[in-house]
């Protein structure tokens, strides 16, 4: 695994406008979308973030298996970002298709994939039942000789898990039975986030655990001391993930992260 993934990295979520081929696509040309993403990536880099997680959040309605055009357009965006900013860590998150994420990551030279909702277990979501993809992701990884790190979300906050286990047991299962290289978790409050990381670290002490949501300028100074990294979207986008990143908030956030990294 890239050593920088183990040095408390801070990731900004980069979420392009809806891509061509989706119901929510507004007609924006893919060239314009790519240019917009590259400009946003530059701003993220200039504000000191260690990397980007590229996610097609605005492609709706969401389903478990991606369209061919989604894979193609996400690959083009990812390649453009990686070519322009090779020193930025790049993660790929596809709603909600971890197999597609792995193919995009390998094709673009990304540094890891993030798998939300469906790496292990079963979730009830607006897309219906999402079932674990760990077997399919690992089969493809073996088939193509991939060494791409897999970062798996445990109990993503927008889904309702069936047969919910404790945080510690779910984390152990993802790491020791489904071979995740790292984990993302999200607490709804700072207290819950601290409780979650304490429970997980007891079961998988040597696995990097990143805060996947709930970070802001008020709590990150505390949370980055116990988490192994963080991703942020809503707070630096003024409360709405569909907004562009607010550079003043992004800069402020990273100043606090830099001061509190161990």
Coordinates of C-alpha atoms in Angstrom, one line a residue:
X1 CA 0.0 0.0 0.0
X2 CA 1.1 3.5 -0.8
X3 CA 2.8 4.8 2.4
X4 CA 1.0 8.1 2.0
X5 CA -2.2 6.3 2.7
X6 CA -0.9 5.5 6.1
X7 CA 0.2 9.0 7.0
X8 CA -3.2 10.5 8.1
X9 CA -4.2 11.7 4.6
X10 CA -7.0 14.2 4.1
X11 CA -9.2 13.7 1.0
X12 CA -11.6 16.1 -0.6
X13 CA -14.6 14.5 -2.4
X14 CA -14.7 15.6 -6.0
X15 CA -18.2 15.0 -7.4
X16 CA -18.7 16.0 -11.0
X17 CA -22.1 17.1 -12.5
X18 CA -24.3 14.3 -13.6
X19 CA -22.7 12.4 -16.4
X20 CA -24.1 11.8 -19.9
X21 CA -26.4 8.7 -20.0
X22 CA -27.9 9.3 -16.6
X23 CA -31.4 10.6 -15.9
X24 CA -30.1 13.7 -14.1
X25 CA -27.7 14.7 -16.9
X26 CA -28.4 18.3 -17.8
X27 CA -26.8 18.2 -21.2
X28 CA -23.3 19.4 -20.2
X29 CA -20.7 18.2 -22.6
X30 CA -18.2 15.7 -21.2
X31 CA -15.3 18.0 -22.2
X32 CA -16.8 20.7 -20.0
X33 CA -17.2 18.3 -17.2
X34 CA -13.6 17.1 -17.4
X35 CA -12.3 20.7 -17.5
X36 CA -14.5 21.6 -14.4
X37 CA -13.1 18.6 -12.5
X38 CA -9.5 19.4 -13.4
X39 CA -10.0 23.0 -12.2
X40 CA -11.5 21.8 -8.9
X41 CA -8.7 19.3 -8.5
X42 CA -6.2 22.1 -8.8
X43 CA -8.0 24.1 -6.1
X44 CA -8.0 21.0 -3.9
X45 CA -4.2 20.6 -4.4
X46 CA -3.5 24.3 -3.8
X47 CA -5.4 24.1 -0.4
X48 CA -3.1 21.3 0.8
X49 CA -5.2 18.2 0.6
X50 CA -3.3 15.0 0.2
X51 CA -5.8 13.6 -2.4
X52 CA -9.1 13.4 -4.0
X53 CA -11.9 10.8 -4.0
X54 CA -13.7 11.0 -7.3
X55 CA -17.4 10.0 -7.0
X56 CA -20.3 10.2 -9.4
X57 CA -22.6 11.3 -6.6
X58 CA -24.9 13.3 -8.9
X59 CA -25.7 10.4 -11.2
X60 CA -29.3 9.5 -10.2
X61 CA -31.3 7.5 -9.6
X62 CA -28.6 5.3 -8.1
X63 CA -28.3 1.6 -8.9
X64 CA -25.9 -1.2 -7.9
X65 CA -24.4 -1.9 -11.4
X66 CA -23.0 0.9 -13.5
X67 CA -23.8 1.7 -17.1
X68 CA -21.0 1.2 -19.6
X69 CA -21.0 5.0 -20.3
X70 CA -20.5 5.7 -16.6
X71 CA -17.4 3.6 -16.5
X72 CA -16.1 5.3 -19.7
X73 CA -16.7 8.8 -18.6
X74 CA -15.4 8.3 -15.0
X75 CA -12.3 6.7 -16.5
X76 CA -11.7 9.8 -18.7
X77 CA -12.2 12.2 -15.8
X78 CA -9.9 10.1 -13.5
X79 CA -7.1 9.9 -16.2
X80 CA -7.3 13.7 -16.8
X81 CA -6.9 14.4 -13.1
X82 CA -4.1 11.9 -12.6
X83 CA -2.2 13.2 -15.6
X84 CA -2.6 16.8 -14.5
X85 CA -1.8 16.2 -10.8
X86 CA 0.2 12.9 -10.5
X87 CA 1.3 13.7 -6.9
X88 CA -2.3 13.9 -5.6
X89 CA -3.6 10.6 -4.2
X90 CA -6.6 9.5 -6.2
X91 CA -9.4 7.3 -5.0
X92 CA -12.3 6.0 -7.1
X93 CA -15.9 5.7 -5.7
X94 CA -18.7 4.6 -8.0
X95 CA -22.3 4.7 -6.9
X96 CA -22.7 1.8 -5.9
X97 CA -20.5 -0.4 -8.0
X98 CA -17.2 -1.5 -6.5
X99 CA -16.3 -3.7 -9.5
X100 CA -16.6 -0.7 -11.8
X101 CA -14.5 1.3 -9.4
X102 CA -11.8 -1.2 -9.6
X103 CA -11.7 -1.2 -13.4
X104 CA -11.7 2.6 -13.5
X105 CA -8.9 2.8 -10.9
X106 CA -6.7 0.3 -12.7
X107 CA -7.2 2.0 -16.1
X108 CA -6.5 5.5 -14.7
X109 CA -3.6 4.7 -12.4
X110 CA -5.5 5.6 -9.3
X111 CA -4.2 4.8 -5.8
X112 CA -7.2 3.0 -4.2
X113 CA -10.9 2.4 -4.4
X114 CA -13.5 3.2 -1.8
X115 CA -16.5 0.9 -1.7
X116 CA -19.6 2.3 0.0
X117 CA -22.8 0.4 1.1
X118 CA -22.0 -3.0 -0.4
X119 CA -18.5 -4.4 0.3
X120 CA -20.0 -6.8 3.0
X121 CA -23.5 -7.5 4.2
X122 CA -26.8 -6.2 2.8
X123 CA -28.2 -2.7 2.9
X124 CA -31.7 -1.3 2.2
X125 CA -31.4 2.0 0.2
X126 CA -33.3 4.1 -2.3
X127 CA -32.0 1.7 -4.9
X128 CA -33.5 -1.3 -3.1
X129 CA -31.4 -4.0 -1.6
X130 CA -27.6 -3.7 -2.2
X131 CA -25.7 -6.9 -1.7
X132 CA -22.1 -7.4 -0.8
X133 CA -19.7 -7.2 -3.8
X134 CA -16.5 -8.4 -2.0
X135 CA -16.5 -11.7 -3.9
X136 CA -16.9 -10.1 -7.3
X137 CA -14.3 -7.3 -6.6
X138 CA -11.8 -9.8 -5.3
X139 CA -12.3 -12.2 -8.2
X140 CA -11.6 -9.4 -10.7
X141 CA -8.6 -8.2 -8.6
X142 CA -7.2 -11.8 -8.8
X143 CA -8.1 -12.1 -12.5
X144 CA -6.2 -9.0 -13.6
X145 CA -3.4 -9.2 -11.1
X146 CA -4.4 -6.0 -9.4
X147 CA -2.8 -4.8 -6.2
X148 CA -5.2 -1.9 -5.8
X149 CA -6.0 -1.2 -2.1
X150 CA -9.6 -1.6 -1.2
X151 CA -11.1 0.8 1.3
X152 CA -14.5 -0.4 2.5
X153 CA -17.2 1.6 4.3
X154 CA -18.7 0.0 7.3
X155 CA -22.4 0.8 7.7
X156 CA -22.6 3.8 5.4
X157 CA -24.9 6.3 7.1
X158 CA -27.5 6.5 4.3
X159 CA -28.3 2.8 4.2
X160 CA -30.1 0.5 6.6
X161 CA -28.1 -2.7 7.2
X162 CA -29.9 -6.0 7.5
X163 CA -28.6 -8.2 10.4
X164 CA -26.5 -5.4 11.8
X165 CA -23.5 -6.5 13.8
X166 CA -21.3 -4.5 16.2
X167 CA -18.9 -2.0 14.7
X168 CA -16.0 -4.2 15.8
X169 CA -17.4 -7.4 14.4
X170 CA -18.4 -5.8 11.1
X171 CA -14.9 -4.3 10.8
X172 CA -13.2 -7.7 11.6
X173 CA -15.4 -9.4 9.0
X174 CA -14.5 -6.8 6.3
X175 CA -10.8 -7.2 7.0
X176 CA -10.3 -10.9 7.8
X177 CA -13.0 -12.5 5.7
X178 CA -13.3 -10.0 2.8
X179 CA -9.7 -8.8 2.8
X180 CA -10.3 -5.0 2.8
X181 CA -7.0 -3.0 3.1
X182 CA -8.6 -0.2 5.1
X183 CA -12.0 1.1 6.3
X184 CA -14.1 4.2 6.2
X185 CA -16.7 4.9 8.9
X186 CA -19.0 7.8 9.7
X187 CA -20.4 9.0 13.0
X188 CA -23.4 11.3 13.3
X189 CA -21.7 13.2 16.1
X190 CA -18.2 13.7 17.4
X191 CA -19.0 11.4 20.4
X192 CA -20.3 8.6 18.1
X193 CA -17.2 9.0 15.8
X194 CA -14.9 8.6 18.8
X195 CA -16.9 5.5 20.1
X196 CA -16.8 3.9 16.6
X197 CA -13.0 4.3 16.2
X198 CA -12.4 2.9 19.7
X199 CA -14.5 -0.2 19.1
X200 CA -13.0 -0.9 15.7
X201 CA -9.3 -0.4 16.8
X202 CA -9.8 -3.0 19.5
X203 CA -10.7 -5.6 16.8
X204 CA -8.4 -4.6 13.9
X205 CA -5.7 -2.5 15.5
X206 CA -3.4 -2.7 12.5
X207 CA -5.9 -1.6 9.8
X208 CA -6.1 2.1 8.7
X209 CA -9.5 3.5 9.6
X210 CA -10.6 6.8 7.9
X211 CA -13.4 9.1 8.9
X212 CA -15.8 9.0 6.0
X213 CA -18.3 11.7 7.0
X214 CA -19.2 14.2 9.7
X215 CA -15.9 16.1 9.7
X216 CA -16.0 19.9 10.0
X217 CA -13.8 22.8 11.1
X218 CA -14.9 22.4 14.7
X219 CA -14.3 18.7 15.2
X220 CA -11.4 17.7 12.9
X221 CA -8.7 18.8 15.3
X222 CA -9.9 16.1 17.7
X223 CA -10.9 13.4 15.3
X224 CA -7.7 13.5 13.2
X225 CA -5.7 12.6 16.3
X226 CA -7.5 9.2 16.5
X227 CA -8.5 8.4 12.9
X228 CA -5.9 7.4 10.3
X229 CA -7.2 9.9 7.7
X230 CA -10.4 11.7 6.7
X231 CA -12.5 12.5 3.7
X232 CA -14.7 15.6 3.6
X233 CA -17.4 17.0 1.3
X234 CA -20.5 18.6 2.9
X235 CA -18.8 21.0 5.2
X236 CA -16.4 22.5 2.7
X237 CA -19.3 22.7 0.2
X238 CA -21.4 24.9 2.5
X239 CA -23.7 22.1 3.6
X240 CA -24.7 20.7 0.2
X241 CA -22.6 18.2 -1.7
X242 CA -23.9 19.5 -5.0
X243 CA -22.2 22.9 -4.3
X244 CA -18.6 23.7 -5.5
X245 CA -16.0 23.5 -2.8
X246 CA -15.6 26.7 -0.8
X247 CA -11.8 27.4 -1.0
X248 CA -11.8 29.4 2.3
X249 CA -13.4 26.6 4.2
X250 CA -11.1 24.0 2.5
X251 CA -8.0 26.1 3.5
X252 CA -9.2 26.5 7.0
X253 CA -10.0 22.8 7.3
X254 CA -6.5 21.8 6.1
X255 CA -4.8 24.2 8.4
X256 CA -6.4 22.5 11.4
X257 CA -5.5 19.0 10.0
X258 CA -1.9 20.0 9.6
X259 CA -1.6 21.3 13.1
X260 CA -3.1 18.1 14.7
X261 CA -1.5 15.3 12.7
X262 CA 0.6 13.1 15.0

